[in-house]
Coordinates of N, CA, C and O in Angstrom, one line a residue:
M142 N 110.8 81.1 93.1 CA 111.8 80.1 92.9 C 113.1 80.6 93.3 O 113.4 81.8 93.1
V143 N 113.9 79.8 93.9 CA 115.3 80.2 94.4 C 116.3 80.3 93.2 O 116.2 79.5 92.3
R144 N 117.2 81.2 93.3 CA 118.2 81.3 92.3 C 119.5 80.6 92.8 O 119.8 80.6 94.0
L145 N 120.1 79.8 91.9 CA 121.3 79.0 92.3 C 122.5 79.5 91.5 O 122.3 79.9 90.3
S146 N 123.7 79.4 92.1 CA 124.9 79.7 91.4 C 125.3 78.6 90.5 O 124.7 77.5 90.6
K147 N 126.2 78.8 89.6 CA 126.7 77.7 88.7 C 127.1 76.5 89.5 O 126.8 75.4 89.1
S148 N 127.9 76.7 90.6 CA 128.3 75.5 91.4 C 127.2 74.8 92.1 O 127.2 73.6 92.2
E149 N 126.2 75.6 92.5 CA 125.1 75.0 93.2 C 124.2 74.2 92.2 O 123.7 73.1 92.5
I150 N 124.1 74.7 91.0 CA 123.4 74.0 89.9 C 124.1 72.7 89.6 O 123.5 71.6 89.4
Y151 N 125.4 72.7 89.6 CA 126.2 71.5 89.4 C 125.9 70.4 90.5 O 125.6 69.3 90.1
I152 N 125.8 70.9 91.7 CA 125.5 70.0 92.8 C 124.1 69.5 92.7 O 123.8 68.3 92.9
M153 N 123.2 70.4 92.3 CA 121.8 70.0 92.1 C 121.7 68.9 91.1 O 120.9 67.9 91.2
Y154 N 122.4 69.0 90.0 CA 122.4 67.9 89.0 C 122.9 66.6 89.5 O 122.3 65.5 89.2
V155 N 123.9 66.6 90.4 CA 124.3 65.4 91.1 C 123.2 64.8 91.9 O 122.9 63.6 91.8
I156 N 122.5 65.7 92.7 CA 121.4 65.2 93.5 C 120.2 64.7 92.7 O 119.6 63.7 92.9
W157 N 119.9 65.5 91.6 CA 118.8 65.0 90.7 C 119.1 63.7 90.1 O 118.3 62.8 89.9
E158 N 120.4 63.5 89.7 CA 120.8 62.2 89.0 C 120.8 61.1 90.0 O 120.3 60.0 89.7
K159 N 121.3 61.3 91.2 CA 121.4 60.2 92.2 C 120.2 60.0 93.1 O 120.1 59.0 93.7
G160 N 119.4 61.0 93.2 CA 118.3 61.0 94.2 C 118.9 61.3 95.6 O 119.7 62.2 95.6
D161 N 118.5 60.7 96.6 CA 119.1 61.0 97.9 C 120.6 60.7 97.9 O 121.0 59.7 97.5
T162 N 121.3 61.8 98.3 CA 122.8 61.8 98.1 C 123.5 62.2 99.3 O 123.1 63.2 100.0
T163 N 124.6 61.6 99.6 CA 125.5 62.0 100.7 C 126.6 62.9 100.2 O 126.8 63.0 99.0
F164 N 127.2 63.6 101.1 CA 128.4 64.4 100.9 C 129.4 63.6 100.1 O 130.0 64.1 99.1
F165 N 129.6 62.4 100.5 CA 130.7 61.6 99.9 C 130.3 61.2 98.4 O 131.2 61.1 97.6
D166 N 129.0 61.0 98.1 CA 128.6 60.8 96.8 C 128.9 62.0 95.9 O 129.4 61.8 94.8
I167 N 128.7 63.2 96.4 CA 129.0 64.4 95.7 C 130.5 64.5 95.5 O 131.0 64.9 94.4
V168 N 131.3 64.3 96.5 CA 132.8 64.3 96.4 C 133.3 63.4 95.4 O 134.1 63.8 94.5
E169 N 132.7 62.2 95.3 CA 133.1 61.2 94.3 C 132.9 61.8 92.9 O 133.7 61.6 92.0
K170 N 131.7 62.4 92.7 CA 131.4 62.9 91.4 C 132.3 64.1 91.0 O 132.8 64.2 89.9
V171 N 132.6 65.0 92.0 CA 133.5 66.1 91.8 C 134.9 65.7 91.4 O 135.5 66.2 90.6
R172 N 135.3 64.6 92.1 CA 136.7 64.1 91.7 C 136.8 63.6 90.3 O 137.8 63.8 89.6
K173 N 135.7 63.1 89.8 CA 135.7 62.6 88.4 C 135.6 63.8 87.4 O 136.3 63.8 86.4
D174 N 134.7 64.7 87.7 CA 134.4 65.8 86.8 C 135.4 67.0 86.9 O 135.6 67.7 86.0
K175 N 135.9 67.2 88.2 CA 136.7 68.3 88.5 C 136.1 69.7 88.1 O 136.8 70.6 87.6
K176 N 134.8 69.8 88.3 CA 134.1 71.0 88.0 C 134.2 72.1 89.1 O 134.2 73.3 88.8
I177 N 134.2 71.6 90.4 CA 134.4 72.5 91.5 C 135.4 71.9 92.5 O 135.6 70.7 92.4
S178 N 135.9 72.7 93.4 CA 136.8 72.2 94.4 C 136.1 71.4 95.4 O 135.0 71.8 95.9
E179 N 136.7 70.3 95.9 CA 136.1 69.5 96.9 C 135.9 70.3 98.2 O 135.0 70.1 99.0
N180 N 136.8 71.3 98.5 CA 136.7 72.1 99.7 C 135.5 73.0 99.7 O 135.1 73.5 100.8
T181 N 134.9 73.3 98.6 CA 133.7 74.1 98.5 C 132.4 73.4 98.7 O 131.3 74.0 98.8
I182 N 132.4 72.1 98.7 CA 131.2 71.3 98.7 C 130.3 71.6 100.0 O 129.2 71.8 99.9
R183 N 131.0 71.4 101.2 CA 130.2 71.6 102.4 C 129.6 73.0 102.5 O 128.4 73.1 102.8
P184 N 130.4 74.1 102.2 CA 129.7 75.4 102.3 C 128.6 75.6 101.2 O 127.6 76.2 101.5
L185 N 128.8 75.0 100.1 CA 127.7 75.0 99.1 C 126.5 74.3 99.6 O 125.3 74.8 99.4
L186 N 126.6 73.1 100.1 CA 125.5 72.4 100.6 C 124.8 73.1 101.7 O 123.5 73.2 101.8
A187 N 125.5 73.7 102.6 CA 124.9 74.5 103.7 C 124.1 75.7 103.2 O 123.0 76.0 103.6
R188 N 124.7 76.4 102.2 CA 124.0 77.5 101.5 C 122.7 77.0 100.8 O 121.7 77.7 100.9
M189 N 122.8 75.9 100.2 CA 121.7 75.3 99.5 C 120.5 74.9 100.4 O 119.4 75.0 100.1
V190 N 120.9 74.4 101.6 CA 119.9 74.1 102.6 C 119.3 75.4 103.1 O 118.0 75.5 103.2
R191 N 120.1 76.5 103.4 CA 119.5 77.8 103.8 C 118.5 78.3 102.7 O 117.5 78.9 103.1
K192 N 118.9 78.1 101.5 CA 118.0 78.6 100.4 C 116.8 77.7 100.2 O 115.9 78.1 99.4
K193 N 116.8 76.6 100.8 CA 115.7 75.6 100.7 C 115.6 75.0 99.3 O 114.6 74.7 98.8
A194 N 116.8 74.8 98.7 CA 116.9 74.1 97.4 C 117.0 72.6 97.7 O 116.6 71.8 96.9
I195 N 117.6 72.3 98.9 CA 117.8 70.9 99.3 C 117.5 70.8 100.8 O 117.4 71.9 101.5
Y196 N 117.4 69.6 101.3 CA 117.3 69.5 102.8 C 118.0 68.2 103.2 O 118.2 67.3 102.4
K197 N 118.4 68.2 104.5 CA 119.0 67.0 105.1 C 117.8 66.1 105.5 O 117.1 66.4 106.4
C198 N 117.7 65.0 104.8 CA 116.5 64.2 105.1 C 116.8 63.0 106.0 O 115.9 62.4 106.5
D199 N 118.1 62.7 106.2 CA 118.4 61.5 107.0 C 119.9 61.5 107.3 O 120.6 62.4 106.9
K200 N 120.3 60.5 108.0 CA 121.8 60.3 108.2 C 122.1 58.9 107.7 O 121.4 58.0 107.9
K201 N 123.3 58.8 107.1 CA 123.8 57.5 106.7 C 125.1 57.4 107.4 O 126.1 58.0 107.0
G202 N 125.1 56.6 108.4 CA 126.3 56.5 109.3 C 126.5 57.9 110.0 O 125.6 58.4 110.6
R203 N 127.6 58.5 109.7 CA 127.8 59.9 110.3 C 127.7 61.0 109.3 O 128.0 62.1 109.7
T204 N 127.2 60.7 108.2 CA 127.0 61.8 107.2 C 125.5 62.0 106.9 O 124.7 61.1 106.9
H205 N 125.2 63.2 106.5 CA 123.8 63.6 106.1 C 123.5 63.1 104.7 O 124.4 63.0 103.9
V206 N 122.2 62.8 104.5 CA 121.7 62.5 103.2 C 120.9 63.7 102.8 O 120.1 64.3 103.5
Y207 N 121.2 64.2 101.5 CA 120.5 65.4 101.0 C 119.5 65.0 99.9 O 119.7 64.1 99.2
R208 N 118.4 65.7 99.9 CA 117.4 65.5 98.9 C 117.0 66.8 98.3 O 116.9 67.8 99.0
A209 N 116.7 66.8 97.0 CA 116.3 68.0 96.3 C 114.9 68.5 96.8 O 114.0 67.6 96.9
L210 N 114.7 69.8 96.9 CA 113.4 70.3 97.2 C 112.9 71.0 95.9 O 111.7 71.4 95.8
I211 N 113.8 71.1 94.9 CA 113.4 71.8 93.6 C 113.3 70.7 92.6 O 114.2 69.8 92.4
N212 N 112.2 70.8 91.8 CA 112.0 69.9 90.7 C 112.9 70.3 89.5 O 112.9 71.5 89.2
K213 N 113.6 69.4 88.9 CA 114.6 69.7 87.8 C 113.9 70.4 86.7 O 114.4 71.4 86.2
E214 N 112.8 69.8 86.2 CA 112.2 70.4 85.0 C 111.6 71.8 85.3 O 111.7 72.7 84.5
E215 N 111.0 72.0 86.5 CA 110.5 73.3 86.9 C 111.7 74.3 87.0 O 111.5 75.5 86.6
Y216 N 112.8 73.9 87.5 CA 113.9 74.8 87.7 C 114.5 75.2 86.3 O 114.8 76.4 86.1
I217 N 114.6 74.3 85.4 CA 115.1 74.6 84.1 C 114.2 75.5 83.4 O 114.6 76.5 82.7
K218 N 112.9 75.3 83.5 CA 111.9 76.2 82.9 C 112.0 77.6 83.5 O 112.0 78.6 82.7
Y219 N 112.1 77.7 84.8 CA 112.3 78.9 85.5 C 113.5 79.7 85.0 O 113.4 80.9 84.6
E220 N 114.7 79.0 84.9 CA 115.9 79.7 84.5 C 115.8 80.1 83.1 O 116.3 81.2 82.7
T221 N 115.3 79.3 82.2 CA 115.1 79.6 80.8 C 114.3 80.8 80.6 O 114.6 81.8 79.8
N222 N 113.1 80.9 81.3 CA 112.2 82.1 81.2 C 112.9 83.3 81.7 O 112.8 84.4 81.1
L223 N 113.6 83.2 82.8 CA 114.3 84.3 83.4 C 115.4 84.9 82.5 O 115.5 86.1 82.3
F224 N 116.2 83.9 81.9 CA 117.2 84.3 80.9 C 116.6 85.0 79.7 O 117.1 86.1 79.3
T225 N 115.6 84.4 79.2 CA 114.9 85.0 78.0 C 114.4 86.4 78.3 O 114.6 87.3 77.5
E226 N 113.8 86.6 79.5 CA 113.3 87.9 79.9 C 114.4 88.9 80.1 O 114.4 90.0 79.6
N227 N 115.5 88.5 80.9 CA 116.5 89.4 81.2 C 117.4 89.8 80.1 O 117.9 90.9 79.9
V228 N 117.8 88.8 79.2 CA 118.8 89.0 78.2 C 118.1 89.5 76.9 O 118.6 90.3 76.2
Y229 N 117.0 88.9 76.5 CA 116.3 89.1 75.3 C 115.0 89.9 75.4 O 114.3 90.0 74.4
E230 N 114.7 90.4 76.6 CA 113.5 91.1 76.9 C 112.3 90.4 76.4 O 111.3 90.9 75.8
G231 N 112.3 89.1 76.6 CA 111.2 88.2 76.2 C 111.1 87.8 74.7 O 110.2 87.1 74.3
D232 N 112.1 88.2 74.0 CA 112.1 88.0 72.5 C 112.7 86.6 72.2 O 113.9 86.4 72.0
V233 N 111.8 85.6 72.2 CA 112.3 84.2 72.0 C 112.9 84.0 70.6 O 113.8 83.3 70.3
K234 N 112.3 84.7 69.6 CA 112.8 84.7 68.2 C 114.2 85.2 68.2 O 115.1 84.6 67.5
G235 N 114.6 86.3 68.9 CA 115.9 86.7 69.0 C 116.9 85.7 69.6 O 118.0 85.5 69.1
L236 N 116.4 85.0 70.6 CA 117.2 84.0 71.2 C 117.5 82.9 70.2 O 118.6 82.4 70.1
L237 N 116.5 82.4 69.5 CA 116.6 81.3 68.6 C 117.5 81.8 67.4 O 118.4 81.0 67.0
L238 N 117.4 83.0 66.9 CA 118.2 83.5 65.9 C 119.7 83.5 66.3 O 120.6 83.1 65.5
N239 N 120.0 84.0 67.5 CA 121.4 84.0 68.0 C 121.9 82.5 68.1 O 123.1 82.3 67.7
L240 N 121.1 81.6 68.6 CA 121.6 80.2 68.6 C 121.8 79.7 67.2 O 122.8 78.9 67.0
M241 N 121.0 80.0 66.3 CA 121.2 79.6 64.9 C 122.5 80.2 64.3 O 123.2 79.6 63.6
K242 N 122.7 81.5 64.5 CA 123.8 82.2 64.0 C 125.1 81.6 64.5 O 126.1 81.5 63.8
D243 N 125.1 81.2 65.8 CA 126.3 80.6 66.4 C 126.4 79.1 66.1 O 127.3 78.5 66.7
K244 N 125.5 78.6 65.3 CA 125.5 77.2 64.9 C 125.3 76.3 66.1 O 125.7 75.1 66.0
K245 N 124.7 76.8 67.2 CA 124.4 75.9 68.3 C 123.0 75.3 68.1 O 122.7 74.3 68.8
L246 N 122.3 75.8 67.2 CA 120.9 75.3 66.9 C 120.8 75.2 65.4 O 120.9 76.2 64.7
K247 N 120.6 74.0 64.9 CA 120.5 73.8 63.4 C 119.1 73.7 63.0 O 118.2 73.3 63.8
K248 N 118.8 73.9 61.7 CA 117.5 73.9 61.2 C 116.9 72.5 61.4 O 115.7 72.4 61.7
D249 N 117.6 71.4 61.2 CA 117.0 70.1 61.3 C 116.6 69.8 62.8 O 115.6 69.2 63.0
V250 N 117.3 70.4 63.7 CA 116.9 70.3 65.1 C 115.6 71.0 65.4 O 114.7 70.5 66.0
L251 N 115.5 72.2 64.8 CA 114.2 73.0 65.0 C 113.1 72.2 64.3 O 112.0 72.2 64.9
E252 N 113.3 71.7 63.2 CA 112.2 70.9 62.5 C 111.8 69.7 63.3 O 110.7 69.4 63.4
D253 N 112.8 69.0 63.9 CA 112.6 67.8 64.7 C 111.7 68.2 65.9 O 110.7 67.5 66.2
V254 N 112.1 69.3 66.6 CA 111.4 69.7 67.7 C 110.0 70.1 67.3 O 109.0 69.7 68.0
Y255 N 109.8 70.9 66.3 CA 108.5 71.3 65.8 C 107.6 70.1 65.5 O 106.5 70.0 65.9
N256 N 108.2 69.1 64.7 CA 107.4 68.0 64.2 C 107.1 67.0 65.3 O 106.0 66.3 65.3
N257 N 107.9 66.9 66.4 CA 107.7 65.9 67.4 C 107.1 66.4 68.7 O 106.6 65.6 69.5
Y258 N 107.1 67.7 68.9 CA 106.6 68.2 70.1 C 105.4 69.2 70.0 O 104.8 69.6 71.0
F259 N 105.0 69.5 68.7 CA 103.9 70.4 68.5 C 102.9 69.9 67.6 O 103.1 69.1 66.8

């Protein structure tokens, strides 16, 4: 699986949300969110095409239409597993304990996940 930078992941979320997406669709979203500079979008898209995270599937007028080659759920699973291995040496319990200590994960959420998904 390809690794993406934070900015590339942001653009992937735009593409995942909208489906086939033009440069101008991405610019519109960036203007609203102000997460990355508009000037970096074209280089990011070109890099993402080279990485085979997205591809130019069509043209809409004079602009390209981009489509994700990476499945969102698979990518999230990949990054989560990589993070757990790299930072916690595979210790999921340590990850959960840190999330609970920082109050980012509460007991009721854990119980809900356990009761509804297992």
